[in-house]
Tab-separated table of N, CA, C and O and ligand atoms in Angstrom:
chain	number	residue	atom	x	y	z
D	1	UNK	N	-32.313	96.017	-73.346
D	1	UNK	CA	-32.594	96.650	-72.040
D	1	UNK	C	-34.090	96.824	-71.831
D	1	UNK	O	-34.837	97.008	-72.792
D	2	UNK	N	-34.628	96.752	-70.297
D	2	UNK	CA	-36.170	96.942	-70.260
D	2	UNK	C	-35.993	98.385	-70.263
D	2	UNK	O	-35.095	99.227	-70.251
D	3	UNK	N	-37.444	98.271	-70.288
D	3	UNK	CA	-38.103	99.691	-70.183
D	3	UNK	C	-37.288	99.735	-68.422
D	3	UNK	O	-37.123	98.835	-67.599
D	4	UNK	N	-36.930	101.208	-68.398
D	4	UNK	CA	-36.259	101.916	-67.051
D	4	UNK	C	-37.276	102.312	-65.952
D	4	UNK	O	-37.212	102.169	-64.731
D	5	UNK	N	-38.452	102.976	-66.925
D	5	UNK	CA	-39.343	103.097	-66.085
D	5	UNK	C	-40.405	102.552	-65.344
D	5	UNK	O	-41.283	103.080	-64.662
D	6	UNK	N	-40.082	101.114	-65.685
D	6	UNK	CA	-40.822	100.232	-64.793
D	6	UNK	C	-40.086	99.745	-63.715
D	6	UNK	O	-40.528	98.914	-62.923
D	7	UNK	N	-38.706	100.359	-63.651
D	7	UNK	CA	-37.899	100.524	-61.792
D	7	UNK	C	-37.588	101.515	-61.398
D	7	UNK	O	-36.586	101.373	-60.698
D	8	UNK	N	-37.882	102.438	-61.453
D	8	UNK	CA	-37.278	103.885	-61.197
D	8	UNK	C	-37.405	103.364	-59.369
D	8	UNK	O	-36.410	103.038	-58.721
D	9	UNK	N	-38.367	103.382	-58.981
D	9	UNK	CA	-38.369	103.487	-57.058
D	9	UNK	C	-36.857	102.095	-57.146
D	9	UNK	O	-36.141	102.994	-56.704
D	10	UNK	N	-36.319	101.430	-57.230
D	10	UNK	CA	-35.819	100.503	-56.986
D	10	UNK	C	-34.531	101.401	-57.216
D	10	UNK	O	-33.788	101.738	-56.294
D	11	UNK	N	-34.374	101.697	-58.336
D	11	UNK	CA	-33.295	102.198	-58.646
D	11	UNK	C	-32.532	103.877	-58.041
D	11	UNK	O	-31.437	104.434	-58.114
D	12	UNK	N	-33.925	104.171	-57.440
D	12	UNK	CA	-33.960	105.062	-56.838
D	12	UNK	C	-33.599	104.665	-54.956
D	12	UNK	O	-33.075	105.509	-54.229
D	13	UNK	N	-33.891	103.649	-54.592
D	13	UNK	CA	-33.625	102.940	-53.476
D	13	UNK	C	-31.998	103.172	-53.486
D	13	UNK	O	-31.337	103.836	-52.688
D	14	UNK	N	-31.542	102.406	-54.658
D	14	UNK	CA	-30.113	101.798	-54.725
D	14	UNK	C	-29.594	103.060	-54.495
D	14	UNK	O	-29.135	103.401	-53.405
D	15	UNK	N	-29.662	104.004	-55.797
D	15	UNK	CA	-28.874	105.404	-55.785
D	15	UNK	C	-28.546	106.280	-54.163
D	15	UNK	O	-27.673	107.035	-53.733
D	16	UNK	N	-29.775	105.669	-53.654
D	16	UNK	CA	-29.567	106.471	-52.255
D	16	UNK	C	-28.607	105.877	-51.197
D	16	UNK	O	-27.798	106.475	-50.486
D	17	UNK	N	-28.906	104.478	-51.267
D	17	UNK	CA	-27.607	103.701	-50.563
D	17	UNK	C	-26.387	103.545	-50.828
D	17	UNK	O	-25.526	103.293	-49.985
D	18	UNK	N	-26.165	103.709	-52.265
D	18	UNK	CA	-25.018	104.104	-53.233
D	18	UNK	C	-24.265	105.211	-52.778
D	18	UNK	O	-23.051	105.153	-52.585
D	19	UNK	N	-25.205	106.575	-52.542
D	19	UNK	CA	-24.643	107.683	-52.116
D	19	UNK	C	-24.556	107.524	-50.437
D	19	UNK	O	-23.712	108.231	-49.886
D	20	UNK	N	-25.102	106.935	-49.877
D	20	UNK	CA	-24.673	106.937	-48.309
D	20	UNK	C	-23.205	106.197	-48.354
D	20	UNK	O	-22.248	106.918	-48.071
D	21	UNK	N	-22.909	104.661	-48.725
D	21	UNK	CA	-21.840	104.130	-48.708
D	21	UNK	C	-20.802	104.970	-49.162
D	21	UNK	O	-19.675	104.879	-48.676
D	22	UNK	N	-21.077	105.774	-50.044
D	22	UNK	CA	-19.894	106.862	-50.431
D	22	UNK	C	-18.715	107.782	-49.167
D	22	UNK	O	-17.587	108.266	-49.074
D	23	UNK	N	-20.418	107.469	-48.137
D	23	UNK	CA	-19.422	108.872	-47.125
D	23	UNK	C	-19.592	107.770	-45.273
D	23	UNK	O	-19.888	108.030	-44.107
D	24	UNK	N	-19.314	106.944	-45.822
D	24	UNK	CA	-18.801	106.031	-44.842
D	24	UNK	C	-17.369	106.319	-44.229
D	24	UNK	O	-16.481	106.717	-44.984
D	25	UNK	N	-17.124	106.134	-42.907
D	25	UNK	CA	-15.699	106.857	-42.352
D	25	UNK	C	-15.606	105.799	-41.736
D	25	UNK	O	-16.318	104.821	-41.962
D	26	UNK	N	-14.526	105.867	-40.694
D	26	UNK	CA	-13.548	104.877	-40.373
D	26	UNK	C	-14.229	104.127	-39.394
D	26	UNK	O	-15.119	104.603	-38.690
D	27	UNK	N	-13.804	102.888	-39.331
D	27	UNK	CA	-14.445	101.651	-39.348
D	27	UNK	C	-13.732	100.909	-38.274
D	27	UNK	O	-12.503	100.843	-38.284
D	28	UNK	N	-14.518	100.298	-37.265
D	28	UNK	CA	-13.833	98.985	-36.759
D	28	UNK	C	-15.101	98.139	-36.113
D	28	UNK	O	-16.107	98.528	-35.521
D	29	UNK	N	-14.722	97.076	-36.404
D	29	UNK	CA	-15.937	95.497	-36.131
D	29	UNK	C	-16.156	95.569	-34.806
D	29	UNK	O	-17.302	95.338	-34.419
D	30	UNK	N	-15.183	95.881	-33.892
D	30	UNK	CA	-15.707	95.459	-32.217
D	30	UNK	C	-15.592	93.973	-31.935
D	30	UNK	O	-14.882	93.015	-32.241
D	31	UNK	N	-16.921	94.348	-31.007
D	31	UNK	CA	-17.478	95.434	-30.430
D	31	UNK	C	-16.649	96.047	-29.511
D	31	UNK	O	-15.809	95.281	-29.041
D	32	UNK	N	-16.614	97.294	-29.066
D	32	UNK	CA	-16.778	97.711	-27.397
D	32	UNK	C	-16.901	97.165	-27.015
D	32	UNK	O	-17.883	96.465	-27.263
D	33	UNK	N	-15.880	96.813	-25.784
D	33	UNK	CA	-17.276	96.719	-23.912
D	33	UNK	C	-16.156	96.699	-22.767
D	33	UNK	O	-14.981	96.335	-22.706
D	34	UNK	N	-17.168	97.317	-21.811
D	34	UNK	CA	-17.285	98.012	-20.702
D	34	UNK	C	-16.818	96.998	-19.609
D	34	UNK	O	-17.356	95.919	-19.361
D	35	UNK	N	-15.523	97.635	-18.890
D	35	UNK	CA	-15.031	96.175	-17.743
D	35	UNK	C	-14.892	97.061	-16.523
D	35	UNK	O	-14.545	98.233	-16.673
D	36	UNK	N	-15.100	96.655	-15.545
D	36	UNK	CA	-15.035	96.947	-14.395
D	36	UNK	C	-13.750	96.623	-13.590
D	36	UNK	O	-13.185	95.744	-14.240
D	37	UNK	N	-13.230	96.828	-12.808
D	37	UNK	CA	-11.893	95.941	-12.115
D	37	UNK	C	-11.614	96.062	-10.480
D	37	UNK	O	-11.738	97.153	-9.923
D	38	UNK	N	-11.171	94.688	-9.643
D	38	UNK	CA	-11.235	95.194	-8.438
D	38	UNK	C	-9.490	95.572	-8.494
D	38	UNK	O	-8.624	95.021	-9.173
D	39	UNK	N	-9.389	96.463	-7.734
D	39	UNK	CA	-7.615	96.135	-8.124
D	39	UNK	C	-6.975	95.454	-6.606
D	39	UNK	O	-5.784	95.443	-6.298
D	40	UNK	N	-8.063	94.934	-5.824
D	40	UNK	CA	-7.182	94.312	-4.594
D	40	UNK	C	-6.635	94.857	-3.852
D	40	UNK	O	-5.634	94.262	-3.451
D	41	UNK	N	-6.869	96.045	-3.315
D	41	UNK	CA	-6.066	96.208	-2.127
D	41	UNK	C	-7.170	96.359	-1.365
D	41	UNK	O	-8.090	97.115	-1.678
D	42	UNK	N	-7.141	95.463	-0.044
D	42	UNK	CA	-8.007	95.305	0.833
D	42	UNK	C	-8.361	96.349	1.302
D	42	UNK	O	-9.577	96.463	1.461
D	43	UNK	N	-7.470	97.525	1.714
D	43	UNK	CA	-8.850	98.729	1.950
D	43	UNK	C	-9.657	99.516	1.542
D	43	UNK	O	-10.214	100.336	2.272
D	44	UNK	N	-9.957	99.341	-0.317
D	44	UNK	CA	-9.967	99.868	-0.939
D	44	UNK	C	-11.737	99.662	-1.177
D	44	UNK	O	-12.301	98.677	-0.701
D	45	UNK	N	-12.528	100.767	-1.999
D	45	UNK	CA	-13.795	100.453	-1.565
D	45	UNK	C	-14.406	99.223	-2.614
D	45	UNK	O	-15.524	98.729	-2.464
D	46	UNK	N	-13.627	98.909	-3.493
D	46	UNK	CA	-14.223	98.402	-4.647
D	46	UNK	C	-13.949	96.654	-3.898
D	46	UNK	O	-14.059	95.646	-4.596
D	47	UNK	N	-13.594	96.603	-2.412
D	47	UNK	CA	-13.751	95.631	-2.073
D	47	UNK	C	-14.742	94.692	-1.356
D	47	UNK	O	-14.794	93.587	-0.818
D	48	UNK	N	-15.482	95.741	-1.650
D	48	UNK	CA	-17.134	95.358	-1.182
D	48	UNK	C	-17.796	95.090	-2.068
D	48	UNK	O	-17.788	95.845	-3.039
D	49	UNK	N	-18.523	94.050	-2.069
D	49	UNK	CA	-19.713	93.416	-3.082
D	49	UNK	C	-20.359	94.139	-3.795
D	49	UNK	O	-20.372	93.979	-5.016
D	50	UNK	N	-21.361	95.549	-2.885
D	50	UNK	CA	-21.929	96.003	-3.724
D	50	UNK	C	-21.352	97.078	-4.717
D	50	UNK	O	-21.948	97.679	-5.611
D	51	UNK	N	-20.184	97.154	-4.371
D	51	UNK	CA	-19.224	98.050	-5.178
D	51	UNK	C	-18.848	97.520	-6.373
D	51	UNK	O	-18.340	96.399	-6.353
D	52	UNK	N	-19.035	98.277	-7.760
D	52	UNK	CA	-19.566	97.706	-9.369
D	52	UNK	C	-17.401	97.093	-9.135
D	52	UNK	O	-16.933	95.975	-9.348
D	53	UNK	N	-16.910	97.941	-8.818
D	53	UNK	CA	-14.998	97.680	-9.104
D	53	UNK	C	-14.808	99.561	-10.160
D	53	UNK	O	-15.466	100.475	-10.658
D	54	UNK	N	-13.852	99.225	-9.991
D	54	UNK	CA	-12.896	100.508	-10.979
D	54	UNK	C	-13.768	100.491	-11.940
D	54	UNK	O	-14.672	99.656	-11.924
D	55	UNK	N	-13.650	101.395	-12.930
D	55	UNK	CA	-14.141	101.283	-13.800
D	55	UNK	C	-15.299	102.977	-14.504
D	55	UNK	O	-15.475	103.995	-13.835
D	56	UNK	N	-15.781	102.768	-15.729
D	56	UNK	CA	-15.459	101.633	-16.453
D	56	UNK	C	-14.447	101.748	-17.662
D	56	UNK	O	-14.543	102.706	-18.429
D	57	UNK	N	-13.596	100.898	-17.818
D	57	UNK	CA	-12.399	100.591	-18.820
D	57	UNK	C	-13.348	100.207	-19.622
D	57	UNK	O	-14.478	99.734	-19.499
D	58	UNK	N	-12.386	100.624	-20.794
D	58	UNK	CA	-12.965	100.311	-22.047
D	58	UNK	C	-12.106	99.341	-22.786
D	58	UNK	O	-10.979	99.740	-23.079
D	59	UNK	N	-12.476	98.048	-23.161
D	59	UNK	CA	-11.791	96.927	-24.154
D	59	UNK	C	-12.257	96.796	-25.488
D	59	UNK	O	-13.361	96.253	-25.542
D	60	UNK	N	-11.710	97.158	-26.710
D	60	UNK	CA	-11.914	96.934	-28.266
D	60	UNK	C	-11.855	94.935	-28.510
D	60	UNK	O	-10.964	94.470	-27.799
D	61	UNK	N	-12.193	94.444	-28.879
D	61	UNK	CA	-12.094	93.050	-29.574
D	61	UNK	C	-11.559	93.803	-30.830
D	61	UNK	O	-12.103	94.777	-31.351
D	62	UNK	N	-10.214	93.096	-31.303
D	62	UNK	CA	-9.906	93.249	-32.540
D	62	UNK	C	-9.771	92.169	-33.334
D	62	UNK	O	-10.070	91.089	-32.824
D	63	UNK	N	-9.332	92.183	-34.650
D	63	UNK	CA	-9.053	90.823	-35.257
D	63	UNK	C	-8.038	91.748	-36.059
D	63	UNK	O	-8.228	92.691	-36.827
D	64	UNK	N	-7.030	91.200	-35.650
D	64	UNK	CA	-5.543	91.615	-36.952
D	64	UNK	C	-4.900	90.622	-37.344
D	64	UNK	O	-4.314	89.796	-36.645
D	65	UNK	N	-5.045	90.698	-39.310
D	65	UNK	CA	-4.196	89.952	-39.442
D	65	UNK	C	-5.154	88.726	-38.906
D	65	UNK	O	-4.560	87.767	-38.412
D	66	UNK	N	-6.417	88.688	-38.958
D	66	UNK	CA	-7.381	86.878	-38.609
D	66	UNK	C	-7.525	86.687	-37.378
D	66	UNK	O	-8.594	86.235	-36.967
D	67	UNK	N	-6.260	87.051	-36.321
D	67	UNK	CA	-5.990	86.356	-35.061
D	67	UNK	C	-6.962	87.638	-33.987
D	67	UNK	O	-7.017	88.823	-34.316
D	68	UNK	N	-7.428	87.258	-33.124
D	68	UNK	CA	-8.423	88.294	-32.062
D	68	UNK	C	-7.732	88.147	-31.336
D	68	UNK	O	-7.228	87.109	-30.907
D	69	UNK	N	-7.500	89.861	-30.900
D	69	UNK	CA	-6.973	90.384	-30.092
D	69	UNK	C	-7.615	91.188	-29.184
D	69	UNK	O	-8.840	91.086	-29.262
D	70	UNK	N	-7.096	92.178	-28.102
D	70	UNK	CA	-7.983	93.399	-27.768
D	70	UNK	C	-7.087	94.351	-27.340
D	70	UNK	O	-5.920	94.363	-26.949
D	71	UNK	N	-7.744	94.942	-27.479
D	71	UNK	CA	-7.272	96.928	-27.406
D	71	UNK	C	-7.647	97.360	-25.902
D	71	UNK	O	-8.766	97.012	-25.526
D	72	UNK	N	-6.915	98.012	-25.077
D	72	UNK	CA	-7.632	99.160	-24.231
D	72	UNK	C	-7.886	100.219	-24.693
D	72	UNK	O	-7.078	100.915	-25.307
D	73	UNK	N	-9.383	100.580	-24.401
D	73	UNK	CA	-9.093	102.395	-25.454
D	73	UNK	C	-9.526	103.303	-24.539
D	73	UNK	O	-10.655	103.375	-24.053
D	74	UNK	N	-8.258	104.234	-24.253
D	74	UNK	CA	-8.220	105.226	-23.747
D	74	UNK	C	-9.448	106.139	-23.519
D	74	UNK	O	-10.037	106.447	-24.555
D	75	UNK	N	-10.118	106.802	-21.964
D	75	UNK	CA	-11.139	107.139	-21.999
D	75	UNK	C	-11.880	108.761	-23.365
D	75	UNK	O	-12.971	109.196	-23.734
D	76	UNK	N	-10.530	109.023	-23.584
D	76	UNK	CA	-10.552	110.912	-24.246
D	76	UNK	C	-10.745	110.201	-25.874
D	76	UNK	O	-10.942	111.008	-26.782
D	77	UNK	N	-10.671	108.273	-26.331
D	77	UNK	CA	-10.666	107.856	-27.814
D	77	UNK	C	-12.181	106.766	-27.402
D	77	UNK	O	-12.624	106.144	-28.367
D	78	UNK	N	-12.770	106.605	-26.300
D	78	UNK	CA	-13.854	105.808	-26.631
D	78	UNK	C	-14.834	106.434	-27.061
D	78	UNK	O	-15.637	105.593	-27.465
D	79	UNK	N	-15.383	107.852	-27.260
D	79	UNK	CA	-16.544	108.242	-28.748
D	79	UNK	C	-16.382	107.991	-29.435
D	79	UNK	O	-17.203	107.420	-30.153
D	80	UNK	N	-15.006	108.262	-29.791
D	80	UNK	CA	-14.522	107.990	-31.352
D	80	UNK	C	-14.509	106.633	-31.942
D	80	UNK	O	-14.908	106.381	-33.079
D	81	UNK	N	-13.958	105.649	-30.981
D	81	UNK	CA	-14.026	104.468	-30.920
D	81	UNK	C	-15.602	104.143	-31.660
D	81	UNK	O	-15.873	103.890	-32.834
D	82	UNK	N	-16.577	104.280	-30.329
D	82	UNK	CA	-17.786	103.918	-30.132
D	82	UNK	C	-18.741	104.104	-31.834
D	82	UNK	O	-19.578	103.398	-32.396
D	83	UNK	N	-18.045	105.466	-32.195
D	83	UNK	CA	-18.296	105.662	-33.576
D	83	UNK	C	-18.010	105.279	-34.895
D	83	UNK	O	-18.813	105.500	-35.802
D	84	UNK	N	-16.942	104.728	-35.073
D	84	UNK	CA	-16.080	103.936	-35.610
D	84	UNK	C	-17.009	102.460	-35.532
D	84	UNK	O	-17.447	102.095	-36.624
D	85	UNK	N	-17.236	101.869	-34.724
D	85	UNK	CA	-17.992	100.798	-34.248
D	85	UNK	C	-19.628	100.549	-34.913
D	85	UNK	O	-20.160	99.491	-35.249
D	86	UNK	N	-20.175	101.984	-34.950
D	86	UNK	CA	-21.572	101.848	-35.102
D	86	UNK	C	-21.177	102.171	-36.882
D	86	UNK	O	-21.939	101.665	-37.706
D	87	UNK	N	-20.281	102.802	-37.261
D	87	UNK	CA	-20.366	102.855	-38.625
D	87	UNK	C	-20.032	101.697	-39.149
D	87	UNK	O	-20.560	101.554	-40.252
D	88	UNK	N	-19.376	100.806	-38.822
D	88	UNK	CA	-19.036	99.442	-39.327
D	88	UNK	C	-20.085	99.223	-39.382
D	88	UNK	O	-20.485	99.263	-40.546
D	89	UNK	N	-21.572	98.752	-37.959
D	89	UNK	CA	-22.531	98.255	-38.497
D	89	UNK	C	-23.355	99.266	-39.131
D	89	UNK	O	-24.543	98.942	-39.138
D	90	UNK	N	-23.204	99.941	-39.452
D	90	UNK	CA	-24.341	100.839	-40.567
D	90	UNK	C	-23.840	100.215	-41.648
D	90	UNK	O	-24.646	99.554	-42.302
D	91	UNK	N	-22.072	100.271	-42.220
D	91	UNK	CA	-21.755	99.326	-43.486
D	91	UNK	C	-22.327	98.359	-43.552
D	91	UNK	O	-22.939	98.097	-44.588
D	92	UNK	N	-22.328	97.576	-42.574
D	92	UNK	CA	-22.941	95.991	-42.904
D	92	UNK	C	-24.403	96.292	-43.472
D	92	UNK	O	-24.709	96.024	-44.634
D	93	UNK	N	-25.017	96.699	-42.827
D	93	UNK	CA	-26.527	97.303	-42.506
D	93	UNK	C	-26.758	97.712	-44.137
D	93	UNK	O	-27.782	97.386	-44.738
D	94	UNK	N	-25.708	98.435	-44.729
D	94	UNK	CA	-26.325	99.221	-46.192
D	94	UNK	C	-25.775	98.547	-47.239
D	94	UNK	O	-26.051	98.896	-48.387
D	95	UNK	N	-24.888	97.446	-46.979
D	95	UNK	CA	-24.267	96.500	-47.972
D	95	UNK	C	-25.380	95.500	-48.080
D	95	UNK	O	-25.783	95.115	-49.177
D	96	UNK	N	-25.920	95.040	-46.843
D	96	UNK	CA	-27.253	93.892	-47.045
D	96	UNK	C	-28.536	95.019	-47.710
D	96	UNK	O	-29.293	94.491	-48.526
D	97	UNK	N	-28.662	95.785	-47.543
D	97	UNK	CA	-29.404	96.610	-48.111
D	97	UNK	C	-29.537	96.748	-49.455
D	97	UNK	O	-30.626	96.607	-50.013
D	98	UNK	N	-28.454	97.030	-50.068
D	98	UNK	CA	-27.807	96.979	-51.508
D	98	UNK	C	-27.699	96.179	-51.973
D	98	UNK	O	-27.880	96.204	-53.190
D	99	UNK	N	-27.342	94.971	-51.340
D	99	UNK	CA	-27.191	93.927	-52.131
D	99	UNK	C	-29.225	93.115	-52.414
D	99	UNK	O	-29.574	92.851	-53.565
D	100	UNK	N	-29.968	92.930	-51.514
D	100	UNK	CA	-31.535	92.794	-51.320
D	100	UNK	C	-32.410	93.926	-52.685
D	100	UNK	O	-33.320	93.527	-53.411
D	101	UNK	N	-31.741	95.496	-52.712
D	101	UNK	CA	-32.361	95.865	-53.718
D	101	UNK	C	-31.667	96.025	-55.075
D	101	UNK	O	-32.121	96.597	-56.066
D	102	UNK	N	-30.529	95.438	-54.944
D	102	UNK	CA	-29.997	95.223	-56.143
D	102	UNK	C	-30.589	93.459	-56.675
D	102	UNK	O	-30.806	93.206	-57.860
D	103	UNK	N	-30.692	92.854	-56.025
D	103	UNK	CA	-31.610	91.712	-56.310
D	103	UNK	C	-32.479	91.795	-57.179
D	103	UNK	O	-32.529	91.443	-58.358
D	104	UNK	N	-33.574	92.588	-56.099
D	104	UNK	CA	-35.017	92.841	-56.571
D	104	UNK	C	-34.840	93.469	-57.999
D	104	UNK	O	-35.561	93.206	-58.961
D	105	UNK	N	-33.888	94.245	-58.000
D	105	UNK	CA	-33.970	94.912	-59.556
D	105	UNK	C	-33.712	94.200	-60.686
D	105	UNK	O	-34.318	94.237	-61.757
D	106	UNK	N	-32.642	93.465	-60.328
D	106	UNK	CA	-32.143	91.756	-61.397
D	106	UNK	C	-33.375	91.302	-61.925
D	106	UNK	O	-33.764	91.174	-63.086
D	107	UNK	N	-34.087	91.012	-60.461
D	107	UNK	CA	-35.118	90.020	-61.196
D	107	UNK	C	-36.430	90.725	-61.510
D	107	UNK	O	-37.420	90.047	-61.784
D	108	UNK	N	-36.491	92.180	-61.480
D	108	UNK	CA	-37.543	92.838	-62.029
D	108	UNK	C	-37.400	93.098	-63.254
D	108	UNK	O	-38.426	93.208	-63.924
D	109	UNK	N	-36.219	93.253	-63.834
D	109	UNK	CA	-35.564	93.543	-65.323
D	109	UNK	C	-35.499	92.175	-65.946
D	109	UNK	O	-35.583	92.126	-67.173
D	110	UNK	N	-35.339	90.889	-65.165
D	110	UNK	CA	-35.107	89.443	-65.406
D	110	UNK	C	-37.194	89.605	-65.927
D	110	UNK	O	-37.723	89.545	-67.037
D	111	UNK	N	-37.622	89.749	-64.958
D	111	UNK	CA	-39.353	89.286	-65.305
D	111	UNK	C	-40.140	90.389	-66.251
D	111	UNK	O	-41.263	90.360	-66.754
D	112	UNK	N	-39.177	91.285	-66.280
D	112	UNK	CA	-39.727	92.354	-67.555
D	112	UNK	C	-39.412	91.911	-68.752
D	112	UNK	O	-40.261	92.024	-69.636
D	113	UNK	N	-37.717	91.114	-69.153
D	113	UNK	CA	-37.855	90.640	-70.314
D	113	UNK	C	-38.177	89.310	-70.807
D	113	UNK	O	-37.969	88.908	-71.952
D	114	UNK	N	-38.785	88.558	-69.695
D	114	UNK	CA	-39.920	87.695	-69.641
D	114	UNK	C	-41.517	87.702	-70.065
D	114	UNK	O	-42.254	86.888	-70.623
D	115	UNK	N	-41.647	88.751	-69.636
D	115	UNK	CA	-43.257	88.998	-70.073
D	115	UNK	C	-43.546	90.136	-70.795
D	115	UNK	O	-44.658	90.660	-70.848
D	116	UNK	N	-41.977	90.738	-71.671
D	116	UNK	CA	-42.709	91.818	-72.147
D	116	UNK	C	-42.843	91.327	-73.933
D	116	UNK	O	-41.996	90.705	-74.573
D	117	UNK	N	-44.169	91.837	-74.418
D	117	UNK	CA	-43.914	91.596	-75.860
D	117	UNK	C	-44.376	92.478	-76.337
D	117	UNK	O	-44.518	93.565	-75.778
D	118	UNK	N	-44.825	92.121	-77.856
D	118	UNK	CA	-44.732	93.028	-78.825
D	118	UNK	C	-43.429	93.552	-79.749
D	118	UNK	O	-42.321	93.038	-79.898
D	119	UNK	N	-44.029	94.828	-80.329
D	119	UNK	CA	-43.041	95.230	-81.317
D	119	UNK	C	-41.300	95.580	-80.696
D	119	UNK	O	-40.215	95.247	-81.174
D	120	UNK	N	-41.616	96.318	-79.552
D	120	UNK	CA	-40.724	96.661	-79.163
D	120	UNK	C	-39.160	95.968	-78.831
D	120	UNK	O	-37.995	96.168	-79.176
D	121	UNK	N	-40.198	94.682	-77.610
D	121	UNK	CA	-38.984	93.611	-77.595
D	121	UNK	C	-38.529	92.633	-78.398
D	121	UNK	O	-37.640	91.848	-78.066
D	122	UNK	N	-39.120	92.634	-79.504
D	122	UNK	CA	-38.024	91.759	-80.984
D	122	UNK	C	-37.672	92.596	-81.043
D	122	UNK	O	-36.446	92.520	-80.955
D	123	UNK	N	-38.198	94.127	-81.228
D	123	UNK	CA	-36.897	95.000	-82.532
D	123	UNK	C	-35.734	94.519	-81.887
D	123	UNK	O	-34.680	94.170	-82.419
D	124	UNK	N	-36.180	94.544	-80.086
D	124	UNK	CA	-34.402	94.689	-79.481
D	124	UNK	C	-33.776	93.694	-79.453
D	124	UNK	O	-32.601	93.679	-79.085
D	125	UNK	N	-34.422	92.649	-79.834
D	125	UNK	CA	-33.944	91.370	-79.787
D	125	UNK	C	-33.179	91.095	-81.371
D	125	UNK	O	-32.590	90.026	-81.532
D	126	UNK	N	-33.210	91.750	-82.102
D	126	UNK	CA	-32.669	91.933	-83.313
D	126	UNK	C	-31.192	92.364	-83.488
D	126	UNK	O	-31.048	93.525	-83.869
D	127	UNK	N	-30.330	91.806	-83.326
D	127	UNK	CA	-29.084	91.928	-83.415
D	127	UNK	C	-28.376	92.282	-84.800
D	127	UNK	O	-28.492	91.601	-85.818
D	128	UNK	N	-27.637	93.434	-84.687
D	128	UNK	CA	-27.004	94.107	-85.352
D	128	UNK	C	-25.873	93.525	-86.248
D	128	UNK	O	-24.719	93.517	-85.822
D	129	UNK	N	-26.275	92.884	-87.867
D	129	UNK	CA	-24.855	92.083	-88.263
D	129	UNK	C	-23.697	93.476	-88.880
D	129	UNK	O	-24.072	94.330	-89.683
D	130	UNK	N	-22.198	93.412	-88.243
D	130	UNK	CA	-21.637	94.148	-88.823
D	130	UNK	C	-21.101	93.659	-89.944
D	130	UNK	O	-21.057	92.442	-90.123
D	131	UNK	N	-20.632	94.518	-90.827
D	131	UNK	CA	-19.908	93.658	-92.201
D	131	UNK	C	-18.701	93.321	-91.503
D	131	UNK	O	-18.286	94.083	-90.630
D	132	UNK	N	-18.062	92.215	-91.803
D	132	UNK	CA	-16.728	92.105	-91.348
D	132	UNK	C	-15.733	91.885	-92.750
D	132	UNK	O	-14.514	91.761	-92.629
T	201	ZN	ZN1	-9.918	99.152	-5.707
């Protein structure tokens, strides 16, 4: 093993993203988004151009089971939704995170027992014969 203390900030990076992924809550890919609708009845105001339509409805993109689907989500579940949504990408967000400083640490421990010498790294390189 290298010396520890030539990664402590790295390892100290990880530990913190380690402990965020811990308290990750419920999750969905999405995205959201926001639809408008005319519903056609000619006297109705959303039958004028500058009128956005009904709205706004809320549609989930899902994927169940591989196949994409979509959700309507009820106006009193789209925070929750919306939240659900942004924590997925914070997961993504702290998994590429983790995985980038778990890298860096590989190959800082990889280039420490590359260039380190002296007494220290033979002793450790000295393998232990048991009697068998
Ligand atoms: Zn209408």
């Amino acid at each position: 093993m290298p010396d520890p203390h030539h990664t402590p900030a790295l390892e100290q990076q990880r530990d913190r993203i380690r402990s965020q992924l811990a308290s990750i809550g419920d999750l969905r890919p999405g995205p959201l988004r926001e639809k408008f609708m005319r519903c056609g009845k000619p006297t109705c105001r959303c039958q004028h151009e500058q009128d956005p339509g009904h709205g706004p409805y809320f549609v989930l993109d899902c994927q169940t089971g591989g196949r994409k689907t979509t959700r309507s989500i009820p106006a009193d579940r789209v925070a929750e939704t919306r939240a659900q949504v942004e924590e997925c990408q914070r997961l993504r967000r702290l998994t590429s995170e983790l995985i980038e400083v778990s890298e860096q640490l590989c190959d800082t421990r990889l280039a420490e027992d590359k260039t380190a010498t002296g007494k220290k790294n033979s002793r450790q390189r000295v393998r232990r014969r048991h009697p068998s």
